[in-house]
């Protein structure tokens, strides 16, 4: 799908950036933050989730390589792990893997359906009912209808799970990204600008993506629809914000968002949260050392890339990627430590 390695690198960087934005502003992520007991729980759980995702990816990539050696032509490739569970693993472990896949699918489906039901009932349907039981019934009907439509489509569309998630998830980066960050950090964004920023970012992503998919246009790697939608959304927000004014109530609400509640400055919670940046920094230091010792050097030895004296070749892709882990994990841990000290340090 990519003509040159540079095109793939640009695509990968754009995808990583967009998913970083999605993790920050997506509705399924926000719904979990809203149920947290306090802000310290959000910070700790987000840090642990960041590390957990990395560890899961390590095992996922190792599993993918192993399965590829066993059978390289699995079709459709979205069922690779299912094929491995049924054909390349002991029955008990295979059953556990299949159960895990189904549990993840049901968990995601229930989360998305609950979000669809709430959004439809709260934002799209006129609020004529005041009885909570009737509102709940309407929300359940919206969830049932959405699930039925998706189930119907699944019989006609091929199971391209990777590309479906890639497309749907990154739409939030284009539409919700600029609005989500500016609603917290910008003093000038208005309600009208936020509304049209969402609409323009969505259309700026979906329309070019649809035209590229249909073959009507051929976008270069540096003009990914994610970037097009995000830039359009940002421009629309800035233009409309200059033509409208932020109300006093909106100013006060935003100011209160940046005030740390007194109960969040609890010494016990603060000391417990300090472990989060320590974990990030420790990961950024020790995991690259382990990769260097147990992965990179054996890999170069097997592929014949070591020098004549047995020393490792430092200017290679695998070494650069390994060093980047330190270059972004350690500053991330220091940033989190600074935020904790600035916002939650007991007075």
Short mmCIF file of C-alpha atoms in Angstrom, two decimals:
data_model
loop_
_atom_site.label_atom_id
_atom_site.label_comp_id
_atom_site.label_asym_id
_atom_site.label_seq_id
_atom_site.Cartn_x
_atom_site.Cartn_y
_atom_site.Cartn_z
CA UNK A 1 0.00 0.00 0.00
CA UNK A 2 3.03 2.35 0.28
CA UNK A 3 5.34 3.17 -2.62
CA UNK A 4 8.40 3.96 -0.48
CA UNK A 5 9.52 3.36 3.12
CA UNK A 6 9.27 7.12 3.66
CA UNK A 7 5.57 7.04 2.76
CA UNK A 8 5.01 4.31 5.31
CA UNK A 9 6.96 6.26 7.96
CA UNK A 10 4.86 9.38 7.35
CA UNK A 11 1.67 7.31 7.55
CA UNK A 12 2.80 5.63 10.78
CA UNK A 13 3.69 8.97 12.40
CA UNK A 14 0.32 10.47 11.43
CA UNK A 15 -1.53 7.42 12.76
CA UNK A 16 0.39 7.46 16.05
CA UNK A 17 -0.27 11.18 16.49
CA UNK A 18 -3.97 10.82 15.69
CA UNK A 19 -4.45 7.89 18.05
CA UNK A 20 -2.67 9.83 20.77
CA UNK A 21 -5.34 12.51 20.27
CA UNK A 22 -8.09 9.88 20.18
CA UNK A 23 -6.96 8.43 23.52
CA UNK A 24 -7.20 11.93 25.00
CA UNK A 25 -10.59 13.12 23.70
CA UNK A 26 -12.56 10.05 22.56
CA UNK A 27 -15.98 9.53 24.16
CA UNK A 28 -15.22 5.96 25.27
CA UNK A 29 -12.13 7.21 27.10
CA UNK A 30 -13.93 10.18 28.65
CA UNK A 31 -16.70 7.90 29.90
CA UNK A 32 -14.13 5.97 31.95
CA UNK A 33 -12.56 9.13 33.33
CA UNK A 34 -15.94 10.41 34.47
CA UNK A 35 -16.55 7.34 36.64
CA UNK A 36 -13.20 7.65 38.46
CA UNK A 37 -13.27 8.31 42.21
CA UNK A 38 -10.88 11.26 41.92
CA UNK A 39 -8.33 12.85 39.60
CA UNK A 40 -5.46 10.83 41.08
CA UNK A 41 -7.18 7.64 39.95
CA UNK A 42 -7.35 9.02 36.40
CA UNK A 43 -3.63 9.87 36.38
CA UNK A 44 -2.53 6.52 37.85
CA UNK A 45 -4.80 4.40 35.67
CA UNK A 46 -3.84 6.31 32.52
CA UNK A 47 -0.16 5.74 33.25
CA UNK A 48 -0.65 2.04 33.94
CA UNK A 49 -2.79 1.71 30.80
CA UNK A 50 -0.01 3.34 28.76
CA UNK A 51 2.50 0.77 30.02
CA UNK A 52 0.02 -2.09 29.65
CA UNK A 53 -0.62 -1.24 25.99
CA UNK A 54 3.12 -1.35 25.29
CA UNK A 55 3.52 -4.74 26.98
CA UNK A 56 0.49 -6.13 25.14
CA UNK A 57 1.96 -4.94 21.83
CA UNK A 58 5.25 -6.70 22.58
CA UNK A 59 3.49 -10.04 23.00
CA UNK A 60 1.16 -9.30 20.09
CA UNK A 61 4.07 -8.68 17.70
CA UNK A 62 5.89 -11.76 18.98
CA UNK A 63 2.75 -13.81 18.46
CA UNK A 64 2.26 -12.39 14.96
CA UNK A 65 5.81 -13.35 13.95
CA UNK A 66 5.35 -16.86 15.34
CA UNK A 67 2.02 -17.36 13.55
CA UNK A 68 3.52 -16.04 10.31
CA UNK A 69 6.19 -18.74 10.50
CA UNK A 70 3.47 -21.37 10.95
CA UNK A 71 1.10 -20.13 8.25
CA UNK A 72 1.75 -17.01 6.20
CA UNK A 73 -1.40 -16.99 4.04
CA UNK A 74 -4.26 -16.78 6.57
CA UNK A 75 -7.36 -15.28 4.96
CA UNK A 76 -9.01 -13.09 6.09
CA UNK A 77 -6.02 -11.83 8.09
CA UNK A 78 -8.31 -10.35 10.79
CA UNK A 79 -8.81 -13.95 11.95
CA UNK A 80 -5.10 -14.64 12.48
CA UNK A 81 -5.35 -14.97 16.28
CA UNK A 82 -8.50 -17.06 15.96
CA UNK A 83 -6.70 -19.43 13.59
CA UNK A 84 -3.78 -19.66 16.04
CA UNK A 85 -6.11 -20.41 18.95
CA UNK A 86 -7.76 -23.25 17.03
CA UNK A 87 -4.77 -24.73 15.22
CA UNK A 88 -1.45 -23.76 16.80
CA UNK A 89 -2.09 -23.86 20.55
CA UNK A 90 -3.04 -26.45 23.19
CA UNK A 91 -6.80 -26.71 23.56
CA UNK A 92 -6.96 -25.07 27.00
CA UNK A 93 -4.78 -22.10 26.03
CA UNK A 94 -6.61 -21.75 22.73
CA UNK A 95 -9.95 -21.69 24.54
CA UNK A 96 -8.65 -19.02 26.93
CA UNK A 97 -7.44 -16.91 23.98
CA UNK A 98 -10.81 -17.19 22.23
CA UNK A 99 -12.57 -16.28 25.48
CA UNK A 100 -10.33 -13.23 25.81
CA UNK A 101 -11.09 -12.14 22.26
CA UNK A 102 -14.84 -12.49 22.84
CA UNK A 103 -14.62 -10.68 26.19
CA UNK A 104 -12.81 -7.76 24.54
CA UNK A 105 -15.37 -7.68 21.72
CA UNK A 106 -18.35 -7.70 24.09
CA UNK A 107 -16.77 -5.07 26.32
CA UNK A 108 -16.14 -2.71 23.41
CA UNK A 109 -19.57 -3.36 21.92
CA UNK A 110 -21.38 -2.66 25.20
CA UNK A 111 -19.38 0.55 25.70
CA UNK A 112 -20.10 1.85 22.20
CA UNK A 113 -23.77 0.90 22.38
CA UNK A 114 -24.20 2.68 25.72
CA UNK A 115 -22.53 5.78 24.26
CA UNK A 116 -24.76 5.63 21.18
CA UNK A 117 -27.87 5.28 23.33
CA UNK A 118 -26.93 8.15 25.63
CA UNK A 119 -25.85 10.48 22.80
CA UNK A 120 -28.95 9.77 20.72
CA UNK A 121 -31.32 10.25 23.62
CA UNK A 122 -29.53 13.23 25.16
CA UNK A 123 -28.30 15.18 22.11
CA UNK A 124 -30.45 14.25 19.10
CA UNK A 125 -33.93 13.44 20.41
CA UNK A 126 -36.01 16.39 21.73
CA UNK A 127 -36.25 16.15 25.53
CA UNK A 128 -40.00 15.95 26.09
CA UNK A 129 -39.94 13.29 28.81
CA UNK A 130 -39.01 14.12 32.41
CA UNK A 131 -39.43 10.61 33.79
CA UNK A 132 -36.05 8.85 34.11
CA UNK A 133 -37.56 5.42 33.42
CA UNK A 134 -38.96 6.62 30.08
CA UNK A 135 -35.62 8.21 29.20
CA UNK A 136 -33.88 4.92 29.97
CA UNK A 137 -36.37 3.05 27.77
CA UNK A 138 -35.71 5.45 24.88
CA UNK A 139 -31.96 5.04 25.34
CA UNK A 140 -32.29 1.25 25.23
CA UNK A 141 -34.37 1.44 22.06
CA UNK A 142 -31.65 3.59 20.46
CA UNK A 143 -29.03 1.01 21.47
CA UNK A 144 -31.12 -1.85 20.10
CA UNK A 145 -31.77 -0.04 16.80
CA UNK A 146 -28.09 0.83 16.36
CA UNK A 147 -27.03 -2.72 17.12
CA UNK A 148 -29.54 -4.11 14.62
CA UNK A 149 -28.29 -1.77 11.87
CA UNK A 150 -24.65 -2.68 12.53
CA UNK A 151 -25.51 -6.39 12.57
CA UNK A 152 -27.30 -6.03 9.23
CA UNK A 153 -24.32 -4.23 7.65
CA UNK A 154 -21.93 -6.89 8.92
CA UNK A 155 -23.53 -9.47 6.62
CA UNK A 156 -22.68 -7.42 3.52
CA UNK A 157 -19.36 -5.72 4.29
CA UNK A 158 -16.09 -7.68 4.45
CA UNK A 159 -14.61 -8.06 7.97
CA UNK A 160 -11.82 -5.47 7.52
CA UNK A 161 -11.57 -4.76 11.23
CA UNK A 162 -8.19 -3.05 11.09
CA UNK A 163 -9.17 -0.56 8.39
CA UNK A 164 -12.60 0.01 9.94
CA UNK A 165 -11.08 0.92 13.31
CA UNK A 166 -8.38 2.97 11.57
CA UNK A 167 -11.03 4.98 9.76
CA UNK A 168 -13.63 5.39 12.50
CA UNK A 169 -11.15 6.05 15.30
CA UNK A 170 -9.20 8.69 13.43
CA UNK A 171 -12.38 10.61 12.61
CA UNK A 172 -12.41 11.61 16.28
CA UNK A 173 -8.87 12.97 15.96
CA UNK A 174 -9.97 15.31 13.15
CA UNK A 175 -13.32 16.41 14.56
CA UNK A 176 -12.98 16.14 18.34
CA UNK A 177 -9.23 16.77 18.61
CA UNK A 178 -8.97 20.53 18.05
CA UNK A 179 -12.25 21.18 19.87
CA UNK A 180 -11.33 18.95 22.82
CA UNK A 181 -7.94 20.52 23.48
CA UNK A 182 -9.01 24.12 22.78
CA UNK A 183 -12.05 23.78 25.05
CA UNK A 184 -9.62 23.26 27.94
CA UNK A 185 -6.60 25.39 26.99
CA UNK A 186 -7.97 28.18 24.78
CA UNK A 187 -9.61 31.29 26.22
CA UNK A 188 -11.04 32.33 22.86
CA UNK A 189 -13.02 29.34 21.57
CA UNK A 190 -16.78 29.87 21.60
CA UNK A 191 -19.74 27.51 21.57
CA UNK A 192 -20.50 28.24 17.91
CA UNK A 193 -16.85 27.69 16.93
CA UNK A 194 -16.77 24.38 18.78
CA UNK A 195 -19.96 23.18 17.06
CA UNK A 196 -18.79 24.03 13.55
CA UNK A 197 -15.30 22.78 14.34
CA UNK A 198 -16.78 19.35 15.03
CA UNK A 199 -18.83 19.39 11.82
CA UNK A 200 -16.05 20.68 9.56
CA UNK A 201 -13.43 18.33 11.02
CA UNK A 202 -15.72 15.35 10.45
CA UNK A 203 -16.52 16.30 6.86
CA UNK A 204 -12.92 17.30 6.16
CA UNK A 205 -11.85 13.76 7.07
CA UNK A 206 -14.70 11.66 5.69
CA UNK A 207 -15.11 13.32 2.27
CA UNK A 208 -11.44 13.10 1.16
CA UNK A 209 -11.22 9.57 2.60
CA UNK A 210 -14.29 8.48 0.65
CA UNK A 211 -13.00 10.06 -2.58
CA UNK A 212 -9.61 8.39 -2.11
CA UNK A 213 -11.28 5.04 -1.37
CA UNK A 214 -13.41 5.31 -4.54
CA UNK A 215 -10.31 6.09 -6.61
CA UNK A 216 -11.46 9.58 -7.61
CA UNK A 217 -8.33 11.15 -6.11
CA UNK A 218 -4.93 9.86 -5.05
CA UNK A 219 -3.71 11.63 -1.92
CA UNK A 220 0.01 11.59 -1.07
CA UNK A 221 1.06 10.25 2.32
CA UNK A 222 1.61 13.74 3.76
CA UNK A 223 -1.98 14.76 2.88
CA UNK A 224 -3.72 12.13 4.94
CA UNK A 225 -7.46 12.89 5.48
CA UNK A 226 -6.73 12.92 9.23
CA UNK A 227 -4.51 15.97 8.77
CA UNK A 228 -6.88 17.60 6.26
CA UNK A 229 -9.84 17.30 8.63
CA UNK A 230 -7.84 18.48 11.64
CA UNK A 231 -6.48 21.55 9.85
CA UNK A 232 -9.92 22.46 8.47
CA UNK A 233 -11.44 22.12 11.94
CA UNK A 234 -8.73 24.33 13.46
CA UNK A 235 -9.17 27.03 10.80
CA UNK A 236 -12.96 27.03 11.19
CA UNK A 237 -12.65 27.32 14.98
CA UNK A 238 -10.26 30.26 14.73
CA UNK A 239 -12.36 32.12 12.15
CA UNK A 240 -15.68 31.70 13.96
CA UNK A 241 -14.14 32.43 17.37
CA UNK A 242 -13.02 35.84 16.07
CA UNK A 243 -16.56 36.63 14.96
CA UNK A 244 -18.24 35.52 18.19
CA UNK A 245 -17.65 36.14 21.89
CA UNK A 246 -17.12 33.88 24.87
CA UNK A 247 -19.85 34.41 27.46
CA UNK A 248 -19.06 35.17 31.07
CA UNK A 249 -20.54 31.84 32.17
CA UNK A 250 -18.22 30.01 29.77
CA UNK A 251 -15.20 31.93 31.08
CA UNK A 252 -16.06 31.09 34.68
CA UNK A 253 -16.66 27.43 33.83
CA UNK A 254 -13.28 27.13 32.12
CA UNK A 255 -11.48 28.85 34.99
CA UNK A 256 -13.00 26.39 37.45
CA UNK A 257 -11.75 23.48 35.34
CA UNK A 258 -8.17 24.61 36.06
CA UNK A 259 -8.66 24.92 39.81
CA UNK A 260 -7.54 21.90 41.81
CA UNK A 261 -10.23 20.92 44.33
CA UNK A 262 -8.92 21.04 47.92
CA UNK A 263 -9.66 17.34 48.48
CA UNK A 264 -7.33 16.45 45.57
CA UNK A 265 -4.35 17.82 47.52
CA UNK A 266 -4.50 14.96 49.99
CA UNK A 267 -0.93 13.92 51.04
CA UNK A 268 -1.66 10.18 50.85
CA UNK A 269 -3.14 10.41 47.36
CA UNK A 270 -0.28 12.65 46.26
CA UNK A 271 2.42 10.22 47.43
CA UNK A 272 0.60 7.33 45.81
CA UNK A 273 0.42 9.16 42.48
CA UNK A 274 4.17 9.87 42.47
CA UNK A 275 4.75 6.22 41.62
CA UNK A 276 3.25 6.84 38.16
CA UNK A 277 6.05 9.07 36.79
CA UNK A 278 8.64 6.82 38.45
CA UNK A 279 7.22 3.86 36.51
CA UNK A 280 7.38 5.77 33.22
CA UNK A 281 10.97 6.85 33.79
CA UNK A 282 11.96 3.35 34.92
CA UNK A 283 10.39 1.85 31.83
CA UNK A 284 12.19 4.34 29.59
CA UNK A 285 15.54 3.40 31.14
CA UNK A 286 15.42 -0.34 31.80
CA UNK A 287 13.27 -1.74 28.98
CA UNK A 288 15.56 -0.39 26.20
CA UNK A 289 18.49 -1.98 28.02
CA UNK A 290 16.65 -5.30 28.06
CA UNK A 291 15.79 -4.94 24.36
CA UNK A 292 19.41 -4.22 23.60
CA UNK A 293 20.58 -7.33 25.43
CA UNK A 294 17.92 -9.89 24.50
CA UNK A 295 16.54 -8.73 21.18
CA UNK A 296 18.67 -6.35 19.11
CA UNK A 297 22.03 -8.05 19.55
CA UNK A 298 20.68 -11.60 18.88
CA UNK A 299 18.72 -10.24 15.90
CA UNK A 300 21.78 -8.66 14.33
CA UNK A 301 23.80 -11.78 15.04
CA UNK A 302 21.25 -14.00 13.27
CA UNK A 303 20.94 -11.67 10.28
CA UNK A 304 24.73 -11.26 9.96
CA UNK A 305 24.78 -7.54 10.70
CA UNK A 306 27.35 -7.61 13.53
CA UNK A 307 30.81 -6.18 12.86
CA UNK A 308 33.83 -8.48 12.50
CA UNK A 309 34.79 -7.91 16.13
CA UNK A 310 31.27 -8.87 17.26
CA UNK A 311 30.18 -5.33 18.07
CA UNK A 312 26.66 -4.18 17.29
CA UNK A 313 25.73 -1.93 14.37
CA UNK A 314 24.30 1.16 16.07
CA UNK A 315 22.99 3.06 13.05
CA UNK A 316 20.13 0.71 12.24
CA UNK A 317 16.36 0.92 12.39
CA UNK A 318 15.90 -1.38 15.37
CA UNK A 319 18.49 0.52 17.43
CA UNK A 320 16.94 3.90 16.60
CA UNK A 321 13.45 2.72 17.56
CA UNK A 322 14.80 1.34 20.82
CA UNK A 323 16.50 4.64 21.66
CA UNK A 324 13.32 6.56 20.90
CA UNK A 325 11.63 4.69 23.75
CA UNK A 326 13.96 6.41 26.19
CA UNK A 327 13.73 9.76 24.42
CA UNK A 328 9.97 9.98 24.88
CA UNK A 329 9.21 7.89 27.97
CA UNK A 330 11.65 9.68 30.29
CA UNK A 331 10.46 13.23 29.33
CA UNK A 332 6.88 12.01 29.65
CA UNK A 333 7.58 10.81 33.18
CA UNK A 334 9.27 14.12 34.07
CA UNK A 335 6.29 16.03 32.65
CA UNK A 336 3.86 13.97 34.73
CA UNK A 337 5.99 14.55 37.84
CA UNK A 338 5.94 18.31 37.20
CA UNK A 339 2.14 18.29 36.74
CA UNK A 340 1.65 16.40 39.99
CA UNK A 341 3.89 18.78 41.93
CA UNK A 342 2.26 21.85 40.37
CA UNK A 343 -1.38 20.84 40.66
CA UNK A 344 -1.69 18.33 43.52
CA UNK A 345 1.11 19.04 45.98
CA UNK A 346 -0.39 19.43 49.49
CA UNK A 347 -0.26 22.94 50.86
#
